[in-house]
Amino acid sequence: AQSVTQPDIHITVSEGASLELRCNYSYGATPYLFWYVQSPGQGLQLLLKYFSGDTLVQGIKGFEAEFKRSQSSFNLRKPSVHWSDAAEYFCAVGQTQGGSEKLVFGKGTKLTVNP
Amino acid sequence: GAVVSQHPSWVICKSGTSVKIECRSLDFQATTMFWYRQFPKQSLMLMATSNEGSKATYEQGVEKDKFLINHASLTLSTLTVTSAHPEDSSFYICSAPAAVEQYFGPGTRLTVT
């Protein structure tokens, strides 16, 4: 069965600093990978996704992620963090189920941004 | 992009009563919808897959008689928590796929007193 590991439960960075959130997955086939962001009490917003092709994918809000098959990783990065980026970030792997994606989520990483 | 709504956004009910949560795809049709449960400061756990016109598929460990799912139309799925207990208090989120992307509802906060 597929699984997703986000090793960092909580990360604190200063505004303007760079950010990298780690994600490792376990999946037998080529994975569909996603990063979502969740603000307190809110639903999830898709930041970016990887299905195939270029292993460096660009997302919204200045985020990017790189798929590394050899390391089973899909780390999320942002060169300069803004205070509004403070939120919970979830990495997820998708499994096609009847043509639809069934997602397995990591436990999430809470990002705190200091002024 | 596609929009998924949930109603209500927040509900309080007494122990032993039932509560229904609606999930709607507003501008697209969804033959499949997913229901997730999220405990405080934890990840989303898939509860069940809602299938339009057929029975829902439940994940292991989820009581199908307690969490009733009905997918009556291509734009509406409902989750009914029957005989609710305080341990059912949680944040329930639905999602619907459009093409190869999942669109999530804003979630429903259920508190059982």
mmCIF file of N, CA and C in Angstrom, chain B residues 31-90:
data_model
loop_
_atom_site.group_PDB
_atom_site.id
_atom_site.type_symbol
_atom_site.label_atom_id
_atom_site.label_comp_id
_atom_site.label_asym_id
_atom_site.label_seq_id
_atom_site.Cartn_x
_atom_site.Cartn_y
_atom_site.Cartn_z
ATOM 1 N N THR B 31 -19.231 11.737 -10.665
ATOM 2 C CA THR B 31 -19.784 10.409 -10.408
ATOM 3 C C THR B 31 -19.170 9.805 -9.157
ATOM 4 N N THR B 32 -18.046 10.350 -8.750
ATOM 5 C CA THR B 32 -17.374 9.885 -7.543
ATOM 6 C C THR B 32 -17.056 11.082 -6.660
ATOM 7 N N MET B 33 -17.258 10.899 -5.384
ATOM 8 C CA MET B 33 -16.826 11.887 -4.408
ATOM 9 C C MET B 33 -16.172 11.146 -3.251
ATOM 10 N N PHE B 34 -15.280 11.812 -2.580
ATOM 11 C CA PHE B 34 -14.573 11.194 -1.470
ATOM 12 C C PHE B 34 -14.891 11.937 -0.173
ATOM 13 N N TRP B 35 -14.997 11.180 0.886
ATOM 14 C CA TRP B 35 -15.214 11.754 2.222
ATOM 15 C C TRP B 35 -14.007 11.466 3.101
ATOM 16 N N TYR B 36 -13.489 12.545 3.692
ATOM 17 C CA TYR B 36 -12.338 12.444 4.575
ATOM 18 C C TYR B 36 -12.722 12.927 5.968
ATOM 19 N N ARG B 37 -11.957 12.446 6.921
ATOM 20 C CA ARG B 37 -12.121 12.893 8.299
ATOM 21 C C ARG B 37 -10.769 13.387 8.790
ATOM 22 N N GLN B 38 -10.792 14.501 9.497
ATOM 23 C CA GLN B 38 -9.548 15.068 9.981
ATOM 24 C C GLN B 38 -9.680 15.391 11.462
ATOM 25 N N PHE B 39 -8.891 14.723 12.276
ATOM 26 C CA PHE B 39 -8.852 15.026 13.694
ATOM 27 C C PHE B 39 -7.949 16.242 13.906
ATOM 28 N N PRO B 40 -8.146 16.934 15.022
ATOM 29 C CA PRO B 40 -7.347 18.145 15.278
ATOM 30 C C PRO B 40 -5.853 17.904 15.130
ATOM 31 N N LYS B 41 -5.244 18.752 14.366
ATOM 32 C CA LYS B 41 -3.799 18.740 14.153
ATOM 33 C C LYS B 41 -3.317 17.417 13.576
ATOM 34 N N GLN B 42 -4.168 16.752 12.838
ATOM 35 C CA GLN B 42 -3.776 15.506 12.193
ATOM 36 C C GLN B 42 -4.098 15.548 10.705
ATOM 37 N N SER B 43 -3.733 14.489 10.037
ATOM 38 C CA SER B 43 -3.917 14.441 8.596
ATOM 39 C C SER B 43 -5.337 14.035 8.226
ATOM 40 N N LEU B 44 -5.604 14.037 6.959
ATOM 41 C CA LEU B 44 -6.899 13.599 6.450
ATOM 42 C C LEU B 44 -6.865 12.091 6.254
ATOM 43 N N MET B 45 -7.911 11.461 6.737
ATOM 44 C CA MET B 45 -8.049 10.017 6.554
ATOM 45 C C MET B 45 -9.259 9.755 5.675
ATOM 46 N N LEU B 46 -9.049 9.034 4.600
ATOM 47 C CA LEU B 46 -10.159 8.709 3.714
ATOM 48 C C LEU B 46 -11.122 7.778 4.424
ATOM 49 N N MET B 47 -12.388 8.156 4.442
ATOM 50 C CA MET B 47 -13.412 7.332 5.067
ATOM 51 C C MET B 47 -14.087 6.430 4.036
ATOM 52 N N ALA B 48 -14.475 7.029 2.924
ATOM 53 C CA ALA B 48 -15.258 6.275 1.964
ATOM 54 C C ALA B 48 -15.267 6.980 0.619
ATOM 55 N N THR B 49 -15.574 6.191 -0.389
ATOM 56 C CA THR B 49 -15.755 6.689 -1.741
ATOM 57 C C THR B 49 -17.236 6.622 -2.054
ATOM 58 N N SER B 50 -17.786 7.755 -2.420
ATOM 59 C CA SER B 50 -19.201 7.848 -2.742
ATOM 60 C C SER B 50 -19.378 7.690 -4.250
ATOM 61 N N ASN B 51 -20.237 6.772 -4.651
ATOM 62 C CA ASN B 51 -20.435 6.478 -6.062
ATOM 63 C C ASN B 51 -21.876 6.778 -6.463
ATOM 64 N N GLU B 52 -22.038 7.617 -7.447
ATOM 65 C CA GLU B 52 -23.372 7.988 -7.895
ATOM 66 C C GLU B 52 -24.109 6.770 -8.434
ATOM 67 N N GLY B 53 -25.274 6.522 -7.887
ATOM 68 C CA GLY B 53 -26.102 5.431 -8.361
ATOM 69 C C GLY B 53 -25.758 4.061 -7.832
ATOM 70 N N SER B 54 -24.785 3.971 -6.959
ATOM 71 C CA SER B 54 -24.441 2.677 -6.379
ATOM 72 C C SER B 54 -23.956 2.858 -4.944
ATOM 73 N N LYS B 55 -23.642 1.768 -4.309
ATOM 74 C CA LYS B 55 -23.239 1.819 -2.902
ATOM 75 C C LYS B 55 -21.862 2.451 -2.749
ATOM 76 N N ALA B 56 -21.699 3.073 -1.608
ATOM 77 C CA ALA B 56 -20.400 3.655 -1.303
ATOM 78 C C ALA B 56 -19.400 2.557 -0.949
ATOM 79 N N THR B 57 -18.141 2.868 -1.146
ATOM 80 C CA THR B 57 -17.061 1.951 -0.770
ATOM 81 C C THR B 57 -16.366 2.511 0.457
ATOM 82 N N TYR B 58 -16.356 1.743 1.525
ATOM 83 C CA TYR B 58 -15.814 2.219 2.783
ATOM 84 C C TYR B 58 -14.394 1.703 3.009
ATOM 85 N N GLU B 59 -13.594 2.524 3.615
ATOM 86 C CA GLU B 59 -12.239 2.112 3.973
ATOM 87 C C GLU B 59 -12.292 1.186 5.191
ATOM 88 N N GLN B 60 -11.249 0.417 5.324
ATOM 89 C CA GLN B 60 -11.187 -0.526 6.426
ATOM 90 C C GLN B 60 -11.280 0.205 7.757
ATOM 91 N N GLY B 61 -12.134 -0.325 8.621
ATOM 92 C CA GLY B 61 -12.288 0.251 9.941
ATOM 93 C C GLY B 61 -13.374 1.307 10.051
ATOM 94 N N VAL B 62 -13.969 1.699 8.951
ATOM 95 C CA VAL B 62 -15.042 2.694 8.973
ATOM 96 C C VAL B 62 -16.371 1.973 9.005
ATOM 97 N N GLU B 63 -17.208 2.319 9.975
ATOM 98 C CA GLU B 63 -18.493 1.655 10.135
ATOM 99 C C GLU B 63 -19.500 2.197 9.137
ATOM 100 N N LYS B 64 -19.899 1.383 8.202
ATOM 101 C CA LYS B 64 -20.807 1.850 7.158
ATOM 102 C C LYS B 64 -22.210 2.113 7.690
ATOM 103 N N ASP B 65 -22.586 1.451 8.765
ATOM 104 C CA ASP B 65 -23.918 1.691 9.327
ATOM 105 C C ASP B 65 -23.953 2.966 10.157
ATOM 106 N N LYS B 66 -22.795 3.439 10.532
ATOM 107 C CA LYS B 66 -22.734 4.660 11.314
ATOM 108 C C LYS B 66 -22.569 5.885 10.406
ATOM 109 N N PHE B 67 -21.815 5.719 9.377
ATOM 110 C CA PHE B 67 -21.565 6.813 8.438
ATOM 111 C C PHE B 67 -22.243 6.455 7.112
ATOM 112 N N LEU B 68 -23.486 6.913 6.988
ATOM 113 C CA LEU B 68 -24.277 6.589 5.807
ATOM 114 C C LEU B 68 -23.985 7.580 4.690
ATOM 115 N N ILE B 69 -23.690 7.049 3.538
ATOM 116 C CA ILE B 69 -23.369 7.891 2.396
ATOM 117 C C ILE B 69 -24.370 7.638 1.289
ATOM 118 N N ASN B 70 -24.892 8.735 0.746
ATOM 119 C CA ASN B 70 -25.832 8.666 -0.354
ATOM 120 C C ASN B 70 -25.375 9.616 -1.455
ATOM 121 N N HIS B 71 -25.256 9.090 -2.655
ATOM 122 C CA HIS B 71 -24.815 9.914 -3.787
ATOM 123 C C HIS B 71 -25.957 9.916 -4.784
ATOM 124 N N ALA B 72 -26.937 10.761 -4.497
ATOM 125 C CA ALA B 72 -28.214 10.697 -5.202
ATOM 126 C C ALA B 72 -28.182 11.304 -6.595
ATOM 127 N N SER B 73 -27.250 12.207 -6.829
ATOM 128 C CA SER B 73 -27.183 12.840 -8.143
ATOM 129 C C SER B 73 -25.730 13.080 -8.513
ATOM 130 N N LEU B 74 -25.505 13.582 -9.700
ATOM 131 C CA LEU B 74 -24.136 13.799 -10.165
ATOM 132 C C LEU B 74 -23.485 15.017 -9.525
ATOM 133 N N THR B 75 -24.225 15.742 -8.711
ATOM 134 C CA THR B 75 -23.646 16.928 -8.071
ATOM 135 C C THR B 75 -23.806 16.919 -6.556
ATOM 136 N N LEU B 76 -24.358 15.861 -5.990
ATOM 137 C CA LEU B 76 -24.625 15.876 -4.556
ATOM 138 C C LEU B 76 -24.324 14.530 -3.920
ATOM 139 N N SER B 77 -23.525 14.584 -2.858
ATOM 140 C CA SER B 77 -23.300 13.425 -2.003
ATOM 141 C C SER B 77 -23.557 13.864 -0.568
ATOM 142 N N THR B 78 -24.175 12.984 0.206
ATOM 143 C CA THR B 78 -24.432 13.318 1.607
ATOM 144 C C THR B 78 -23.809 12.265 2.516
ATOM 145 N N LEU B 79 -23.330 12.752 3.645
ATOM 146 C CA LEU B 79 -22.785 11.898 4.701
ATOM 147 C C LEU B 79 -23.646 12.113 5.933
ATOM 148 N N THR B 80 -24.269 11.040 6.418
ATOM 149 C CA THR B 80 -25.071 11.135 7.631
ATOM 150 C C THR B 80 -24.376 10.381 8.744
ATOM 151 N N VAL B 81 -24.082 11.090 9.810
ATOM 152 C CA VAL B 81 -23.496 10.470 10.985
ATOM 153 C C VAL B 81 -24.661 10.074 11.889
ATOM 154 N N THR B 82 -24.877 8.791 12.046
ATOM 155 C CA THR B 82 -26.025 8.317 12.814
ATOM 156 C C THR B 82 -25.629 8.059 14.264
ATOM 157 N N SER B 83 -26.595 8.301 15.152
ATOM 158 C CA SER B 83 -26.374 8.086 16.583
ATOM 159 C C SER B 83 -24.994 8.630 16.992
ATOM 160 N N ALA B 84 -24.850 9.902 16.777
ATOM 161 C CA ALA B 84 -23.539 10.519 16.983
ATOM 162 C C ALA B 84 -23.100 10.459 18.442
ATOM 163 N N HIS B 85 -21.801 10.314 18.616
ATOM 164 C CA HIS B 85 -21.206 10.313 19.947
ATOM 165 C C HIS B 85 -20.074 11.339 19.962
ATOM 166 N N PRO B 86 -19.674 11.770 21.144
ATOM 167 C CA PRO B 86 -18.607 12.783 21.203
ATOM 168 C C PRO B 86 -17.346 12.402 20.435
ATOM 169 N N GLU B 87 -17.038 11.125 20.356
ATOM 170 C CA GLU B 87 -15.839 10.721 19.615
ATOM 171 C C GLU B 87 -15.979 10.892 18.105
ATOM 172 N N ASP B 88 -17.200 11.180 17.647
ATOM 173 C CA ASP B 88 -17.407 11.469 16.222
ATOM 174 C C ASP B 88 -17.105 12.922 15.900
ATOM 175 N N SER B 89 -16.884 13.718 16.919
ATOM 176 C CA SER B 89 -16.540 15.125 16.701
ATOM 177 C C SER B 89 -15.263 15.197 15.885
ATOM 178 N N SER B 90 -15.331 15.940 14.800
ATOM 179 C CA SER B 90 -14.197 15.982 13.890
ATOM 180 C C SER B 90 -14.465 17.004 12.801
#
